[in-house]
Every structure is written in C-alpha cells, then in structure tokens.
PDB file of C-alpha atoms and ligand atoms in Angstrom:
ATOM      1  CA  MET Z   1     -28.001   6.677   6.175  1.00 50.00           C
ATOM      2  CA  GLY Z   2     -25.671   3.846   6.038  1.00 58.00           C
ATOM      3  CA  ARG Z   3     -22.795   6.208   5.714  1.00 67.00           C
ATOM      4  CA  ILE Z   4     -19.456   4.729   6.542  1.00 70.00           C
ATOM      5  CA  PHE Z   5     -17.533   6.707   9.187  1.00 79.00           C
ATOM      6  CA  LEU Z   6     -14.278   7.653   7.769  1.00 90.00           C
ATOM      7  CA  VAL Z   7     -11.161   8.763   9.585  1.00 94.00           C
ATOM      8  CA  HIS Z   8     -10.135  12.171   8.449  1.00 94.00           C
ATOM      9  CA  LEU Z   9      -6.482  13.019   8.168  1.00 95.00           C
ATOM     10  CA  GLU Z  10      -4.854  16.416   7.911  1.00 94.00           C
ATOM     11  CA  GLY Z  11      -1.582  17.208   6.204  1.00 93.00           C
ATOM     12  CA  LYS Z  12      -0.132  15.627   3.128  1.00 94.00           C
ATOM     13  CA  ILE Z  13      -2.859  13.103   2.339  1.00 95.00           C
ATOM     14  CA  TYR Z  14      -2.882  10.050   0.197  1.00 96.00           C
ATOM     15  CA  SER Z  15      -6.438   9.200  -0.602  1.00 96.00           C
ATOM     16  CA  CYS Z  16      -8.378   6.531  -2.524  1.00 96.00           C
ATOM     17  CA  LYS Z  17      -8.549   7.486  -6.168  1.00 95.00           C
ATOM     18  CA  HIS Z  18     -12.067   6.206  -6.524  1.00 94.00           C
ATOM     19  CA  CYS Z  19     -13.853   7.484  -3.537  1.00 95.00           C
ATOM     20  CA  LYS Z  20     -11.446  10.092  -1.977  1.00 94.00           C
ATOM     21  CA  ALA Z  21     -11.328   8.358   1.361  1.00 96.00           C
ATOM     22  CA  HIS Z  22      -8.242   9.378   3.227  1.00 96.00           C
ATOM     23  CA  LEU Z  23      -5.709   6.500   3.448  1.00 97.00           C
ATOM     24  CA  ALA Z  24      -2.378   7.727   4.740  1.00 97.00           C
ATOM     25  CA  LEU Z  25      -0.246  10.735   5.472  1.00 97.00           C
ATOM     26  CA  GLY Z  26       2.981  11.603   3.647  1.00 95.00           C
ATOM     27  CA  GLU Z  27       4.923  11.733   6.948  1.00 96.00           C
ATOM     28  CA  GLU Z  28       4.015   8.028   7.447  1.00 97.00           C
ATOM     29  CA  ILE Z  29       5.960   6.971   4.389  1.00 97.00           C
ATOM     30  CA  ILE Z  30       8.901   4.663   5.185  1.00 96.00           C
ATOM     31  CA  SER Z  31      10.041   4.053   1.623  1.00 96.00           C
ATOM     32  CA  LYS Z  32       9.096   4.945  -1.884  1.00 95.00           C
ATOM     33  CA  ALA Z  33      11.376   2.185  -3.350  1.00 94.00           C
ATOM     34  CA  PHE Z  34       8.729  -0.423  -3.558  1.00 94.00           C
ATOM     35  CA  HIS Z  35       7.076  -2.033  -6.643  1.00 91.00           C
ATOM     36  CA  SER Z  36       3.763  -3.728  -7.195  1.00 88.00           C
ATOM     37  CA  ARG Z  37       2.745  -5.674 -10.175  1.00 85.00           C
ATOM     38  CA  HIS Z  38       1.345  -2.362 -11.571  1.00 86.00           C
ATOM     39  CA  GLY Z  39       4.108   0.018 -10.845  1.00 91.00           C
ATOM     40  CA  LYS Z  40       5.417   1.992  -7.968  1.00 94.00           C
ATOM     41  CA  ALA Z  41       4.280   1.405  -4.394  1.00 96.00           C
ATOM     42  CA  TYR Z  42       5.047   3.129  -1.087  1.00 97.00           C
ATOM     43  CA  LEU Z  43       5.620   1.521   2.271  1.00 97.00           C
ATOM     44  CA  PHE Z  44       3.638   3.245   5.017  1.00 98.00           C
ATOM     45  CA  ASN Z  45       3.880   3.001   8.769  1.00 98.00           C
ATOM     46  CA  LYS Z  46       0.207   3.510   9.158  1.00 97.00           C
ATOM     47  CA  VAL Z  47      -2.850   3.663   7.021  1.00 98.00           C
ATOM     48  CA  VAL Z  48      -6.477   4.287   7.885  1.00 97.00           C
ATOM     49  CA  ASN Z  49      -9.926   3.546   6.407  1.00 97.00           C
ATOM     50  CA  ILE Z  50      -8.982   0.111   5.191  1.00 97.00           C
ATOM     51  CA  MET Z  51     -10.228  -3.495   5.576  1.00 97.00           C
ATOM     52  CA  ILE Z  52      -7.684  -6.208   5.803  1.00 97.00           C
ATOM     53  CA  GLY Z  53      -8.203  -9.309   3.655  1.00 98.00           C
ATOM     54  CA  GLN Z  54      -7.137 -12.922   4.222  1.00 97.00           C
ATOM     55  CA  LYS Z  55      -3.537 -13.726   4.918  1.00 98.00           C
ATOM     56  CA  GLU Z  56      -1.630 -15.612   2.312  1.00 97.00           C
ATOM     57  CA  ASP Z  57       2.033 -16.433   1.596  1.00 97.00           C
ATOM     58  CA  ARG Z  58       3.446 -14.564  -1.343  1.00 95.00           C
ATOM     59  CA  MET Z  59       6.848 -14.833  -2.893  1.00 93.00           C
ATOM     60  CA  MET Z  60       8.207 -11.352  -3.360  1.00 91.00           C
ATOM     61  CA  MET Z  61      11.437  -9.973  -4.882  1.00 90.00           C
ATOM     62  CA  THR Z  62      12.992 -10.057  -1.387  1.00 92.00           C
ATOM     63  CA  GLY Z  63      11.697 -13.490  -0.374  1.00 93.00           C
ATOM     64  CA  MET Z  64       8.684 -15.181   1.063  1.00 95.00           C
ATOM     65  CA  HIS Z  65       6.273 -12.952   3.025  1.00 97.00           C
ATOM     66  CA  THR Z  66       2.880 -13.490   4.619  1.00 98.00           C
ATOM     67  CA  VAL Z  67       0.687 -10.614   3.392  1.00 98.00           C
ATOM     68  CA  SER Z  68      -2.964  -9.540   3.332  1.00 98.00           C
ATOM     69  CA  ASP Z  69      -4.492  -7.435   0.714  1.00 97.00           C
ATOM     70  CA  ILE Z  70      -5.963  -4.234   1.969  1.00 98.00           C
ATOM     71  CA  PHE Z  71      -9.138  -2.647   0.715  1.00 98.00           C
ATOM     72  CA  CYS Z  72     -10.579   0.814   0.920  1.00 97.00           C
ATOM     73  CA  VAL Z  73     -13.606   0.850   3.355  1.00 96.00           C
ATOM     74  CA  GLY Z  74     -15.241   3.612   1.212  1.00 95.00           C
ATOM     75  CA  CYS Z  75     -15.486   1.657  -2.017  1.00 96.00           C
ATOM     76  CA  GLY Z  76     -13.938  -1.753  -1.443  1.00 97.00           C
ATOM     77  CA  SER Z  77     -11.196  -1.435  -4.043  1.00 97.00           C
ATOM     78  CA  ASN Z  78      -7.971  -3.074  -3.354  1.00 96.00           C
ATOM     79  CA  VAL Z  79      -5.387  -0.434  -2.619  1.00 97.00           C
ATOM     80  CA  GLY Z  80      -2.405  -2.481  -1.593  1.00 97.00           C
ATOM     81  CA  TRP Z  81      -1.294  -4.990   0.996  1.00 97.00           C
ATOM     82  CA  LYS Z  82      -0.092  -5.408   4.532  1.00 98.00           C
ATOM     83  CA  TYR Z  83       3.027  -7.277   5.532  1.00 98.00           C
ATOM     84  CA  GLU Z  84       1.976  -9.633   8.253  1.00 98.00           C
ATOM     85  CA  ALA Z  85       5.239 -11.525   8.405  1.00 98.00           C
ATOM     86  CA  ALA Z  86       8.602 -11.688   6.656  1.00 97.00           C
ATOM     87  CA  TYR Z  87      10.777 -14.714   6.743  1.00 95.00           C
ATOM     88  CA  GLU Z  88      14.087 -13.103   5.872  1.00 94.00           C
ATOM     89  CA  LYS Z  89      15.680 -11.457   8.891  1.00 95.00           C
ATOM     90  CA  ASN Z  90      16.631  -8.340   6.951  1.00 95.00           C
ATOM     91  CA  GLN Z  91      13.013  -7.902   5.814  1.00 96.00           C
ATOM     92  CA  LYS Z  92      11.409  -7.980   9.314  1.00 97.00           C
ATOM     93  CA  TYR Z  93      11.151  -4.204   9.368  1.00 96.00           C
ATOM     94  CA  LYS Z  94       8.198  -4.512   7.070  1.00 97.00           C
ATOM     95  CA  GLU Z  95       6.061  -6.568   9.402  1.00 98.00           C
ATOM     96  CA  GLY Z  96       2.875  -4.736  10.403  1.00 98.00           C
ATOM     97  CA  LYS Z  97       3.543  -2.104   7.764  1.00 98.00           C
ATOM     98  CA  PHE Z  98       1.350  -1.268   4.640  1.00 98.00           C
ATOM     99  CA  ILE Z  99       1.941  -0.918   0.939  1.00 97.00           C
ATOM    100  CA  LEU Z 100      -0.209   1.469  -1.049  1.00 97.00           C
ATOM    101  CA  GLU Z 101       0.009   1.110  -4.803  1.00 96.00           C
ATOM    102  CA  ARG Z 102       0.801   4.433  -6.205  1.00 94.00           C
ATOM    103  CA  PHE Z 103      -1.548   4.342  -9.143  1.00 92.00           C
ATOM    104  CA  LYS Z 104      -4.518   3.446  -6.893  1.00 95.00           C
ATOM    105  CA  VAL Z 105      -4.121   6.555  -4.641  1.00 96.00           C
ATOM    106  CA  SER Z 106      -4.161  10.290  -5.182  1.00 94.00           C
ATOM    107  CA  GLY Z 107      -1.113  11.948  -3.733  1.00 90.00           C
ATOM    108  CA  PRO Z 108      -0.916  15.156  -1.725  1.00 84.00           C
ATOM    109  CA  ASP Z 109       0.228  17.134  -4.745  1.00 67.00           C
ATOM    110  CA  GLY Z 110      -2.876  16.160  -6.650  1.00 52.00           C
ATOM    111  CA  SER Z 111      -0.707  15.280  -9.580  1.00 48.00           C
ATOM    112  CA  HIS Z 112      -1.432  12.628 -12.145  1.00 46.00           C
ATOM    113  CA  TYR Z 113       0.638   9.580 -12.019  1.00 46.00           C
ATOM    114  CA  TRP Z 114       1.374   7.338 -14.893  1.00 44.00           C
ATOM    115  CA  VAL Z 115       2.853   3.994 -14.415  1.00 42.00           C
ATOM    116  CA  ASN Z 116       5.329   2.582 -16.872  1.00 40.00           C
ATOM    117  CA  ASN Z 117       4.586  -0.691 -18.538  1.00 39.00           C
ATOM    118  CA  GLU Z 118       7.336  -2.652 -16.812  1.00 40.00           C
ATOM    119  CA  THR Z 119       5.942  -5.969 -15.738  1.00 40.00           C
ATOM    120  CA  HIS Z 120       7.022  -7.797 -12.623  1.00 41.00           C
ATOM    121  CA  VAL Z 121       6.658 -11.493 -12.740  1.00 42.00           C
ATOM    122  CA  GLY Z 122       4.969 -13.226  -9.857  1.00 46.00           C
ATOM    123  CA  GLY Z 123       4.797 -11.207  -6.655  1.00 56.00           C
ATOM    124  CA  SER Z 124       5.898  -7.725  -6.074  1.00 68.00           C
ATOM    125  CA  ASP Z 125       8.080  -5.968  -3.616  1.00 74.00           C
ATOM    126  CA  GLY Z 126      11.063  -3.835  -3.323  1.00 72.00           C
ATOM    127  CA  GLU Z 127      14.281  -2.771  -1.498  1.00 60.00           C
ATOM    128  CA  ALA Z 128      16.229  -5.954  -1.815  1.00 49.00           C
TER     129      ALA Z 128
HETATM  130 ZN1  LIG S   1     -12.212   4.094  -1.973  1.00 91.70          ZN
END
C-alpha cells in the first residue's frame, strides 16, 4: 500500500540512517577523503534509492562545481550530493559521481560514527 519499491543491495552496504534504505556498496567507494559541512563524506561511483534535487553552482574547497543535493527515496532526508559538473580540469573525475555524508548513513560495519566539530566555511569538498 503505497510502499516505495527500493533497490536491494548485497555486500558491504551503506544505508540511510533514518529508514535503512540501501544507498550504496562499499566497493563503489572512490574516495573517503571528502568533507561535508558536517564532517567526513565518501565519494561513490554509484548510489541507489535516491532522488536528485535541483542543480546549483557551489563553491567547494577544490573550486566551482555544479551539484545537486540527493535525497533518500525512503524518507526524503538529504544524504549528500551529486557532482553534475566540475570546472577545474583536474576535478572532472567527480562528474556524475555521488557524495554520501558519513554521519547520515550507516556503514557496513554497523559502527557508530561521531563527527568532530570542525567547521568548514561555505561549501564542502575534498581531495584538493
Ligand atoms: Zn531514508
């Protein structure tokens, strides 16, 4: 009854902290060296069960990017963003890839994750 069909993944799964919807697999991680305004973030090759928001230009640590926020289809919470376009040549590898904010997802080890209180001014990004 109005149940949303969710893609099920198998393996080392990163899932939504709120509704447990599967979002991505550990093997799809490209980099763990990213940062969001709230702490660590991982770059994924592929994520599932997300809705993509409006595109906007955002100034990141590594330059200007066009990004879209991504939302869990299960509960609508913002779980990260997608890189639509990068303006710096050496950042092009991020295009079409996804960031999941670590504190918004449950990892495959099921461990708790505490972000530090480091604040990043403005946008967020990593791997300069
Ligand atoms: Zn969710």
